[in-house]
Amino acid sequence: MDSEPSSRRELLKGGALAVGAAAAGASVSKTALAQTPAAAPALPSYAVNEAPEIPVSPDVIAYGVRSHYVKSLRIQEDGRAPGTTARYNDFGLTLHIQTPLQDSIGTIQASSLHYCATTKGAFVPDIDPAQHTLLIDGLVDRPRIFTMADLRRFPSVTRFHFIECIANSASVTHVNVQQSHGTCSNAEWTGVLLSTLLKECGLQDKATWFVAEGAEEVKGASTMPINKAMNDVIVAYGMNGEPLRPQNGFPVRLVVPGFEGIFNTKWLRHIKAVDQYQLNMNDFGHIRRDETSAALGYTWGPKSIITFPSGRQKLPERGWYEITGLAWSGNGAVRKVEVSTDGGQTWNDAELKGIPLPKAHTRFGLMWNWDGDEHVIMSRTTDEIGVVQPTREQVAKVLGLPYSPQFRPPGTNNTIMPWKIARDGSVTNGIA
Ligand SMILES: Nc1nc2c(c(=O)[nH]1)N[C@H]1C(S)=C(S)[C@@H](COP(=O)(O)O)O[C@H]1N2
Ligand SMILES: [Mo]
């Protein structure tokens, strides 16, 4: 009986000593260390406010709020503060709300911080799920209307996927990650595979495309290849453990893994199987009448971004830091992430945190001892089908476009993003 606790004590002692030795970078014998134990620092004291000084409202008990010390917030596109007027463009009201990826921890965005985008005059509709239905018709043997309760009776899937708007990384002058990459988020989605519902309705062989439209006035409709529907599209009602938020499509939306954000139809009302490409308002700039070119062209290539240290952050002193960020690809799972701390001359393999999931964010990290000099840091990822995240220079070359240091690829931009660390530790956009 006695031996177990004492040997455990030995083990703990040994463990602590081993850590001490590693930290000191010294190879000292256990006995030598044991004779000179470091004095434990005194725990600093501070005043802890306890109830009833901090009132706990019924809302806090019923739903919960984060600590008031945590300030991370979404912003409107281009850095506008929350609550300011949305941008009007030729199509009507276009609103992008960006997630603070620079503050993100782990791989998912809390639903309250997930980015939001509406297009072409869309406003967030207030939908009663008890009234809402989804119609599937067109080239099917048994057209059918599903209530939300009907959808819950089918076998569900729960999967992590990113959604990324084509407008993400639309400029090269952004000052921080929220502006450069905040129109992309990763969440856990729960729902029924669209293939399950299409089979239930007796999808006909001649169907080659499908159209999905939303419940709001402008419908947010898109046309997609039927092969995508039969592969991995989710008719999702759940997000991060609860029903979707209204801004993200409550009560039901499409999640079209890996495709540009616009295809992830929110407030989903109608799916129609068709045998040719249908032109919708959403398809401006996206027209692809050929199914293969559509499937390839709508898919996000491999992409990654360093979230720390990144624009507007500051390293307080030289020494060890974990360079960390997120990587993803519309082609499948992330296979590899490399980090450069010398402007892309040499690359080091980063550690992938957890098992990379298909078409989902993967967090990476690389320990780095900052020497106090100026550095340009950047990450690049390779996905499971072997595609490597390109530089802007490579994209310009492939597209035959003139390259300048400020070159911004047309369409989806998945190019490598550099951050510049100055001698005072401040971090800025490394492109300009
Ligand atoms: N019905 C409908 N679906 C829509 C939109 C819309 O305006 N209406 N916006 C699309 C766009 S442009 C994007 S990028 C994604 C954003 O999804 P999120 O707001 O959940 O991040 O939803 C898409 N689905
Ligand atoms: Mo979008």
Short mmCIF file of C-alpha atoms and ligand atoms in Angstrom, two decimals:
data_model
loop_
_atom_site.label_atom_id
_atom_site.label_comp_id
_atom_site.label_asym_id
_atom_site.label_seq_id
_atom_site.Cartn_x
_atom_site.Cartn_y
_atom_site.Cartn_z
CA MET A 1 0.00 0.00 0.00
CA ASP A 2 2.76 2.33 1.01
CA SER A 3 4.92 1.80 -2.04
CA GLU A 4 2.46 3.11 -4.60
CA PRO A 5 2.05 6.69 -3.38
CA SER A 6 5.76 7.02 -2.64
CA SER A 7 6.76 5.78 -6.08
CA ARG A 8 4.21 8.12 -7.58
CA ARG A 9 5.79 10.94 -5.63
CA GLU A 10 9.18 9.93 -7.05
CA LEU A 11 7.71 9.97 -10.52
CA LEU A 12 6.25 13.43 -10.10
CA LYS A 13 9.52 14.69 -8.69
CA GLY A 14 11.41 13.17 -11.62
CA GLY A 15 8.98 14.72 -14.07
CA ALA A 16 9.33 18.17 -12.60
CA LEU A 17 13.11 17.86 -12.60
CA ALA A 18 13.17 16.70 -16.18
CA VAL A 19 11.13 19.74 -17.23
CA GLY A 20 13.44 21.99 -15.21
CA ALA A 21 16.51 20.52 -16.88
CA ALA A 22 15.02 20.87 -20.35
CA ALA A 23 14.01 24.47 -19.72
CA ALA A 24 17.49 25.33 -18.47
CA GLY A 25 18.90 23.59 -21.55
CA ALA A 26 21.44 21.90 -19.27
CA SER A 27 22.46 18.30 -18.87
CA VAL A 28 22.78 18.13 -15.12
CA SER A 29 22.47 14.93 -13.13
CA LYS A 30 19.30 14.38 -11.15
CA THR A 31 21.18 14.54 -7.88
CA ALA A 32 22.80 17.87 -8.70
CA LEU A 33 19.42 19.35 -9.57
CA ALA A 34 17.81 17.87 -6.52
CA GLN A 35 20.28 19.76 -4.36
CA THR A 36 19.41 23.13 -5.92
CA PRO A 37 15.64 23.26 -6.31
CA ALA A 38 14.34 26.57 -7.64
CA ALA A 39 12.33 28.48 -5.09
CA ALA A 40 8.66 28.48 -6.05
CA PRO A 41 7.51 31.97 -6.97
CA ALA A 42 4.91 33.47 -4.64
CA LEU A 43 1.43 33.35 -6.18
CA PRO A 44 0.43 36.98 -6.82
CA SER A 45 -2.82 37.90 -5.14
CA TYR A 46 -5.63 39.90 -6.67
CA ALA A 47 -9.14 40.74 -5.64
CA VAL A 48 -11.72 38.23 -6.83
CA ASN A 49 -15.16 39.75 -7.18
CA GLU A 50 -17.72 37.35 -5.88
CA ALA A 51 -21.49 37.39 -5.91
CA PRO A 52 -23.46 39.41 -5.08
CA GLU A 53 -21.08 42.12 -6.32
CA ILE A 54 -21.37 40.79 -9.90
CA PRO A 55 -25.09 40.30 -10.46
CA VAL A 56 -25.97 37.13 -12.35
CA SER A 57 -28.88 37.89 -14.64
CA PRO A 58 -31.44 35.22 -15.56
CA ASP A 59 -30.01 35.36 -19.12
CA VAL A 60 -26.59 34.31 -17.89
CA ILE A 61 -28.10 31.33 -16.15
CA ALA A 62 -30.42 30.44 -19.01
CA TYR A 63 -28.04 30.81 -21.98
CA GLY A 64 -24.62 31.97 -20.83
CA VAL A 65 -22.34 34.81 -21.82
CA ARG A 66 -18.58 34.93 -22.19
CA SER A 67 -16.34 36.70 -19.70
CA HIS A 68 -16.57 40.47 -19.93
CA TYR A 69 -12.77 40.46 -20.16
CA VAL A 70 -12.98 38.82 -23.60
CA LYS A 71 -13.55 41.53 -26.20
CA SER A 72 -13.17 39.80 -29.57
CA LEU A 73 -15.89 40.97 -31.97
CA ARG A 74 -17.06 40.60 -35.54
CA ILE A 75 -16.74 43.63 -37.82
CA GLN A 76 -18.41 44.73 -40.98
CA GLU A 77 -16.32 44.31 -44.10
CA ASP A 78 -13.56 46.91 -44.49
CA GLY A 79 -13.22 47.38 -40.78
CA ARG A 80 -16.43 49.26 -40.11
CA ALA A 81 -17.67 49.05 -36.55
CA PRO A 82 -20.73 46.90 -35.80
CA GLY A 83 -23.98 48.78 -36.19
CA THR A 84 -22.89 51.06 -39.02
CA THR A 85 -24.80 51.12 -42.27
CA ALA A 86 -24.19 48.27 -44.68
CA ARG A 87 -22.64 48.86 -48.06
CA TYR A 88 -24.98 49.32 -51.01
CA ASN A 89 -23.78 48.25 -54.41
CA ASP A 90 -25.30 47.75 -57.84
CA PHE A 91 -27.16 44.65 -56.67
CA GLY A 92 -28.77 46.18 -53.61
CA LEU A 93 -27.82 45.56 -50.01
CA THR A 94 -24.64 43.54 -49.70
CA LEU A 95 -23.44 42.82 -46.22
CA HIS A 96 -20.39 40.95 -45.07
CA ILE A 97 -19.68 40.50 -41.40
CA GLN A 98 -16.18 39.20 -40.72
CA THR A 99 -15.04 36.85 -37.98
CA PRO A 100 -12.07 37.75 -35.75
CA LEU A 101 -9.89 34.82 -36.90
CA GLN A 102 -6.83 36.53 -35.37
CA ASP A 103 -8.29 35.77 -31.92
CA SER A 104 -9.54 32.28 -32.79
CA ILE A 105 -8.53 29.34 -30.66
CA GLY A 106 -8.73 25.81 -31.99
CA THR A 107 -10.59 25.20 -35.23
CA ILE A 108 -14.24 26.22 -34.96
CA GLN A 109 -15.83 29.62 -34.85
CA ALA A 110 -18.39 30.08 -32.10
CA SER A 111 -21.76 30.59 -33.80
CA SER A 112 -21.91 34.12 -32.38
CA LEU A 113 -18.65 34.91 -34.22
CA HIS A 114 -19.18 32.94 -37.48
CA TYR A 115 -18.92 35.25 -40.49
CA CYS A 116 -22.18 36.20 -42.25
CA ALA A 117 -22.83 37.21 -45.80
CA THR A 118 -25.98 38.18 -47.62
CA THR A 119 -26.04 39.09 -51.26
CA LYS A 120 -28.00 41.03 -53.76
CA GLY A 121 -30.66 42.58 -51.64
CA ALA A 122 -31.08 39.77 -49.14
CA PHE A 123 -32.23 40.59 -45.63
CA VAL A 124 -32.21 38.05 -42.83
CA PRO A 125 -35.76 36.64 -42.80
CA ASP A 126 -37.56 35.83 -39.55
CA ILE A 127 -38.77 32.28 -40.17
CA ASP A 128 -41.03 30.20 -37.91
CA PRO A 129 -39.63 26.66 -38.18
CA ALA A 130 -43.09 25.22 -37.54
CA GLN A 131 -44.28 26.92 -40.74
CA HIS A 132 -41.17 26.38 -42.83
CA THR A 133 -41.06 23.66 -45.48
CA LEU A 134 -38.61 22.48 -48.13
CA LEU A 135 -39.87 21.47 -51.58
CA ILE A 136 -37.89 19.02 -53.71
CA ASP A 137 -39.16 18.74 -57.28
CA GLY A 138 -38.08 18.84 -60.92
CA LEU A 139 -36.57 15.65 -62.35
CA VAL A 140 -37.70 13.36 -59.52
CA ASP A 141 -40.33 10.59 -59.53
CA ARG A 142 -41.91 11.69 -56.23
CA PRO A 143 -41.79 15.47 -55.63
CA ARG A 144 -42.19 16.13 -51.93
CA ILE A 145 -42.56 18.83 -49.31
CA PHE A 146 -40.55 18.27 -46.12
CA THR A 147 -41.36 19.95 -42.82
CA MET A 148 -38.54 20.59 -40.36
CA ALA A 149 -39.92 17.66 -38.32
CA ASP A 150 -39.74 15.44 -41.43
CA LEU A 151 -36.07 16.35 -41.96
CA ARG A 152 -35.24 15.28 -38.41
CA ARG A 153 -36.59 11.78 -39.08
CA PHE A 154 -33.92 11.02 -41.69
CA PRO A 155 -30.48 9.70 -40.71
CA SER A 156 -28.30 12.66 -39.82
CA VAL A 157 -24.65 13.50 -40.39
CA THR A 158 -22.50 15.73 -38.17
CA ARG A 159 -19.44 17.15 -39.91
CA PHE A 160 -16.97 19.99 -39.60
CA HIS A 161 -16.74 22.19 -42.69
CA PHE A 162 -15.48 25.64 -43.55
CA ILE A 163 -17.55 28.09 -45.55
CA GLU A 164 -15.67 30.84 -47.35
CA CYS A 165 -17.06 33.74 -49.35
CA ILE A 166 -15.51 34.52 -52.73
CA ALA A 167 -14.95 38.02 -51.34
CA ASN A 168 -12.48 36.67 -48.75
CA SER A 169 -8.96 38.03 -49.28
CA ALA A 170 -10.39 40.32 -51.96
CA SER A 171 -7.79 42.99 -51.33
CA VAL A 172 -4.06 42.88 -50.60
CA THR A 173 -3.92 45.97 -48.39
CA HIS A 174 -5.70 44.59 -45.34
CA VAL A 175 -4.14 45.34 -41.96
CA ASN A 176 -5.14 42.22 -40.03
CA VAL A 177 -6.46 38.66 -40.42
CA GLN A 178 -10.04 39.69 -39.78
CA GLN A 179 -9.96 41.92 -42.83
CA SER A 180 -7.85 39.63 -45.00
CA HIS A 181 -9.37 36.23 -44.09
CA GLY A 182 -12.38 36.89 -41.82
CA THR A 183 -15.02 36.06 -44.47
CA CYS A 184 -14.37 32.39 -43.79
CA SER A 185 -15.41 30.26 -40.83
CA ASN A 186 -15.44 26.65 -39.74
CA ALA A 187 -18.30 25.06 -37.81
CA GLU A 188 -19.82 21.73 -36.92
CA TRP A 189 -22.88 21.20 -39.12
CA THR A 190 -25.66 18.67 -38.52
CA GLY A 191 -28.36 17.72 -40.97
CA VAL A 192 -29.41 15.23 -43.64
CA LEU A 193 -27.33 14.50 -46.72
CA LEU A 194 -29.02 16.00 -49.77
CA SER A 195 -28.38 12.66 -51.50
CA THR A 196 -30.63 10.95 -48.92
CA LEU A 197 -33.50 13.32 -49.71
CA LEU A 198 -32.97 13.13 -53.48
CA LYS A 199 -33.03 9.33 -53.34
CA GLU A 200 -36.20 9.50 -51.23
CA CYS A 201 -37.77 11.59 -54.01
CA GLY A 202 -36.60 9.21 -56.74
CA LEU A 203 -33.98 11.34 -58.51
CA GLN A 204 -34.05 10.66 -62.25
CA ASP A 205 -30.96 9.73 -64.22
CA LYS A 206 -31.37 12.63 -66.61
CA ALA A 207 -30.89 15.17 -63.81
CA THR A 208 -27.44 16.74 -64.25
CA TRP A 209 -27.81 19.93 -62.19
CA PHE A 210 -29.88 21.18 -59.29
CA VAL A 211 -31.05 24.62 -58.29
CA ALA A 212 -31.26 25.61 -54.62
CA GLU A 213 -33.13 28.69 -53.50
CA GLY A 214 -33.78 30.45 -50.23
CA ALA A 215 -36.95 31.82 -48.66
CA GLU A 216 -36.05 35.50 -48.80
CA GLU A 217 -37.32 37.80 -51.51
CA VAL A 218 -34.28 37.58 -53.77
CA LYS A 219 -33.94 33.82 -53.08
CA GLY A 220 -30.13 33.59 -53.15
CA ALA A 221 -30.48 30.85 -55.78
CA SER A 222 -27.59 28.89 -57.27
CA THR A 223 -27.19 26.07 -59.80
CA MET A 224 -24.80 23.25 -58.94
CA PRO A 225 -23.79 19.93 -60.53
CA ILE A 226 -25.96 17.01 -59.34
CA ASN A 227 -22.77 15.01 -58.67
CA LYS A 228 -21.97 17.43 -55.89
CA ALA A 229 -25.45 16.90 -54.41
CA MET A 230 -24.91 13.13 -54.46
CA ASN A 231 -21.46 13.47 -52.91
CA ASP A 232 -21.38 15.51 -49.70
CA VAL A 233 -23.95 18.34 -49.65
CA ILE A 234 -25.75 18.66 -46.30
CA VAL A 235 -29.25 20.02 -45.70
CA ALA A 236 -28.21 21.39 -42.32
CA TYR A 237 -30.37 22.45 -39.37
CA GLY A 238 -27.71 22.29 -36.65
CA MET A 239 -24.60 24.40 -36.04
CA ASN A 240 -22.15 23.93 -33.20
CA GLY A 241 -24.58 21.99 -31.03
CA GLU A 242 -27.73 24.07 -31.49
CA PRO A 243 -30.10 25.16 -34.25
CA LEU A 244 -28.61 27.42 -36.94
CA ARG A 245 -28.55 31.12 -36.14
CA PRO A 246 -30.93 33.32 -38.21
CA GLN A 247 -27.97 35.04 -39.93
CA ASN A 248 -26.59 31.64 -40.93
CA GLY A 249 -29.81 30.30 -42.43
CA PHE A 250 -32.27 29.31 -39.68
CA PRO A 251 -34.07 26.98 -39.79
CA VAL A 252 -32.31 25.12 -42.62
CA ARG A 253 -29.52 25.75 -45.12
CA LEU A 254 -27.28 23.97 -47.59
CA VAL A 255 -23.69 23.26 -46.66
CA VAL A 256 -21.78 22.62 -49.89
CA PRO A 257 -18.36 21.54 -48.61
CA GLY A 258 -15.43 23.21 -50.35
CA PHE A 259 -17.49 25.28 -52.79
CA GLU A 260 -17.50 29.09 -52.73
CA GLY A 261 -19.69 30.49 -49.96
CA ILE A 262 -22.48 31.72 -52.20
CA PHE A 263 -23.55 28.13 -52.99
CA ASN A 264 -24.33 27.40 -49.33
CA THR A 265 -27.96 28.50 -49.73
CA LYS A 266 -29.44 29.78 -46.47
CA TRP A 267 -33.14 29.72 -45.44
CA LEU A 268 -33.44 26.80 -47.88
CA ARG A 269 -36.91 26.57 -49.39
CA HIS A 270 -36.69 24.78 -52.72
CA ILE A 271 -34.46 22.30 -54.51
CA LYS A 272 -35.17 21.50 -58.13
CA ALA A 273 -33.40 18.78 -60.12
CA VAL A 274 -32.85 19.92 -63.72
CA ASP A 275 -31.05 18.77 -66.86
CA GLN A 276 -29.30 21.97 -67.81
CA TYR A 277 -27.57 24.89 -66.20
CA GLN A 278 -30.06 27.49 -64.94
CA LEU A 279 -29.03 31.12 -64.80
CA ASN A 280 -29.79 32.79 -61.45
CA MET A 281 -29.14 36.22 -60.06
CA ASN A 282 -26.38 34.74 -57.91
CA ASP A 283 -24.56 33.36 -60.91
CA PHE A 284 -23.29 36.72 -62.08
CA GLY A 285 -19.59 36.11 -62.54
CA HIS A 286 -20.00 32.40 -61.79
CA ILE A 287 -21.51 31.10 -65.04
CA ARG A 288 -20.14 27.66 -65.87
CA ARG A 289 -22.30 25.69 -68.24
CA ASP A 290 -20.00 22.69 -68.18
CA GLU A 291 -20.39 20.44 -65.13
CA THR A 292 -16.72 19.55 -64.75
CA SER A 293 -15.55 23.12 -65.07
CA ALA A 294 -18.26 24.11 -62.56
CA ALA A 295 -17.17 21.53 -60.01
CA LEU A 296 -13.53 22.54 -60.35
CA GLY A 297 -14.13 26.27 -60.69
CA TYR A 298 -16.44 26.57 -57.67
CA THR A 299 -14.04 24.74 -55.35
CA TRP A 300 -11.63 26.57 -53.05
CA GLY A 301 -8.02 25.52 -53.50
CA PRO A 302 -5.65 24.94 -50.57
CA LYS A 303 -5.30 28.00 -48.35
CA SER A 304 -3.74 28.90 -45.02
CA ILE A 305 -3.17 31.94 -42.84
CA ILE A 306 -0.98 32.64 -39.84
CA THR A 307 -3.28 33.98 -37.11
CA PHE A 308 -0.45 34.58 -34.61
CA PRO A 309 1.68 36.60 -34.91
CA SER A 310 -0.38 38.52 -37.46
CA GLY A 311 -1.27 42.06 -38.49
CA ARG A 312 -1.76 44.56 -35.64
CA GLN A 313 -0.42 42.08 -33.07
CA LYS A 314 2.89 42.67 -31.32
CA LEU A 315 5.57 40.37 -29.96
CA PRO A 316 6.52 41.81 -26.57
CA GLU A 317 10.11 40.53 -26.55
CA ARG A 318 12.50 38.18 -28.34
CA GLY A 319 12.24 34.49 -27.44
CA TRP A 320 10.03 31.50 -28.00
CA TYR A 321 6.57 31.74 -29.57
CA GLU A 322 4.27 29.32 -31.30
CA ILE A 323 3.54 30.59 -34.79
CA THR A 324 0.00 29.32 -35.31
CA GLY A 325 -2.74 29.52 -37.88
CA LEU A 326 -5.40 27.74 -39.90
CA ALA A 327 -5.23 25.73 -43.11
CA TRP A 328 -7.98 24.30 -45.29
CA SER A 329 -8.84 23.12 -48.79
CA GLY A 330 -11.99 22.58 -50.79
CA ASN A 331 -10.32 19.55 -52.38
CA GLY A 332 -10.27 17.51 -49.16
CA ALA A 333 -8.17 17.34 -46.02
CA VAL A 334 -4.99 19.29 -45.37
CA ARG A 335 -1.95 17.05 -45.75
CA LYS A 336 0.85 19.42 -44.81
CA VAL A 337 1.49 22.96 -43.64
CA GLU A 338 4.89 24.62 -43.93
CA VAL A 339 5.96 27.86 -42.28
CA SER A 340 8.70 30.20 -43.46
CA THR A 341 10.27 32.85 -41.23
CA ASP A 342 12.61 34.21 -43.92
CA GLY A 343 10.22 35.49 -46.57
CA GLY A 344 9.75 32.14 -48.30
CA GLN A 345 13.40 31.14 -48.80
CA THR A 346 13.25 28.16 -46.44
CA TRP A 347 10.28 26.23 -45.11
CA ASN A 348 9.69 24.14 -41.97
CA ASP A 349 6.95 21.55 -41.48
CA ALA A 350 4.42 22.77 -38.94
CA GLU A 351 2.70 20.48 -36.47
CA LEU A 352 -0.92 19.74 -37.39
CA LYS A 353 -3.16 19.90 -34.34
CA GLY A 354 -5.48 16.93 -34.39
CA ILE A 355 -6.48 14.90 -37.41
CA PRO A 356 -7.11 17.05 -40.51
CA LEU A 357 -10.72 16.66 -41.64
CA PRO A 358 -11.92 16.99 -45.24
CA LYS A 359 -12.92 20.51 -46.29
CA ALA A 360 -12.47 21.81 -42.76
CA HIS A 361 -10.04 24.06 -40.92
CA THR A 362 -6.94 22.45 -39.45
CA ARG A 363 -4.86 24.33 -36.88
CA PHE A 364 -1.11 24.27 -37.24
CA GLY A 365 1.75 25.43 -35.07
CA LEU A 366 5.52 25.86 -35.25
CA MET A 367 7.71 26.80 -32.28
CA TRP A 368 9.96 29.74 -33.20
CA ASN A 369 12.66 31.57 -31.30
CA TRP A 370 12.39 35.19 -32.44
CA ASP A 371 15.87 36.78 -32.47
CA GLY A 372 14.59 40.36 -32.45
CA ASP A 373 15.40 40.94 -36.13
CA GLU A 374 13.02 41.86 -38.92
CA HIS A 375 11.31 38.78 -40.40
CA VAL A 376 8.69 38.04 -43.02
CA ILE A 377 6.66 35.00 -41.96
CA MET A 378 4.19 33.03 -44.06
CA SER A 379 2.48 29.65 -44.29
CA ARG A 380 1.65 27.39 -47.21
CA THR A 381 -0.42 24.25 -47.25
CA THR A 382 -0.61 21.16 -49.43
CA ASP A 383 -3.89 19.28 -49.56
CA GLU A 384 -4.60 15.57 -49.78
CA ILE A 385 -4.73 15.56 -53.58
CA GLY A 386 -1.30 17.18 -53.65
CA VAL A 387 -2.23 20.72 -54.63
CA VAL A 388 0.11 23.31 -53.10
CA GLN A 389 -1.09 26.75 -52.04
CA PRO A 390 0.37 29.18 -54.60
CA THR A 391 2.11 32.53 -54.31
CA ARG A 392 0.54 35.54 -55.99
CA GLU A 393 3.43 35.53 -58.44
CA GLN A 394 2.67 31.93 -59.49
CA VAL A 395 -1.01 32.76 -60.03
CA ALA A 396 -0.14 35.77 -62.18
CA LYS A 397 2.16 33.59 -64.26
CA VAL A 398 -0.42 30.82 -64.77
CA LEU A 399 -3.08 33.35 -65.74
CA GLY A 400 -0.67 35.29 -67.96
CA LEU A 401 -1.29 38.51 -66.05
CA PRO A 402 1.32 41.17 -65.29
CA TYR A 403 2.78 40.78 -61.82
CA SER A 404 3.56 43.52 -59.36
CA PRO A 405 4.13 43.08 -55.63
CA GLN A 406 0.53 44.23 -55.07
CA PHE A 407 -0.96 41.75 -57.60
CA ARG A 408 -4.35 40.48 -56.46
CA PRO A 409 -5.63 37.33 -58.19
CA PRO A 410 -9.07 37.65 -59.81
CA GLY A 411 -11.78 35.37 -58.42
CA THR A 412 -11.09 33.21 -55.40
CA ASN A 413 -7.80 34.19 -53.80
CA ASN A 414 -6.04 31.36 -51.98
CA THR A 415 -2.53 32.75 -52.25
CA ILE A 416 0.14 32.82 -49.55
CA MET A 417 -0.17 35.77 -47.13
CA PRO A 418 3.04 37.18 -45.61
CA TRP A 419 3.24 39.10 -42.33
CA LYS A 420 6.17 41.38 -41.54
CA ILE A 421 7.60 41.46 -38.03
CA ALA A 422 9.49 44.67 -37.27
CA ARG A 423 12.34 44.97 -34.76
CA ASP A 424 9.94 46.40 -32.18
CA GLY A 425 7.84 43.25 -32.54
CA SER A 426 4.93 44.90 -34.33
CA VAL A 427 3.33 42.92 -37.16
CA THR A 428 2.01 44.38 -40.42
CA ASN A 429 0.84 43.23 -43.83
CA GLY A 430 3.92 41.82 -45.56
CA ILE A 431 2.67 42.39 -49.11
CA ALA A 432 2.72 46.16 -49.45
N1 LIG B 1 -30.59 32.49 -49.33
C1 LIG B 1 -29.35 32.99 -49.28
N2 LIG B 1 -28.33 32.15 -49.11
C2 LIG B 1 -27.07 32.62 -49.04
C3 LIG B 1 -26.82 34.01 -49.18
C4 LIG B 1 -27.92 34.88 -49.37
O1 LIG B 1 -27.78 36.11 -49.46
N3 LIG B 1 -29.17 34.32 -49.41
N4 LIG B 1 -25.50 34.45 -49.12
C5 LIG B 1 -24.50 33.47 -49.58
C6 LIG B 1 -23.12 33.92 -49.43
S1 LIG B 1 -22.58 35.08 -50.53
C7 LIG B 1 -22.26 33.33 -48.55
S2 LIG B 1 -20.60 33.72 -48.59
C8 LIG B 1 -22.73 32.36 -47.54
C9 LIG B 1 -22.39 32.85 -46.15
O2 LIG B 1 -22.83 31.98 -45.17
P1 LIG B 1 -22.84 32.47 -43.66
O3 LIG B 1 -23.56 33.80 -43.61
O4 LIG B 1 -23.49 31.44 -42.84
O5 LIG B 1 -21.39 32.66 -43.27
O6 LIG B 1 -24.14 32.16 -47.60
C10 LIG B 1 -24.68 32.12 -48.91
N5 LIG B 1 -26.05 31.74 -48.85
MO MO B 2 -20.40 35.34 -50.34
#
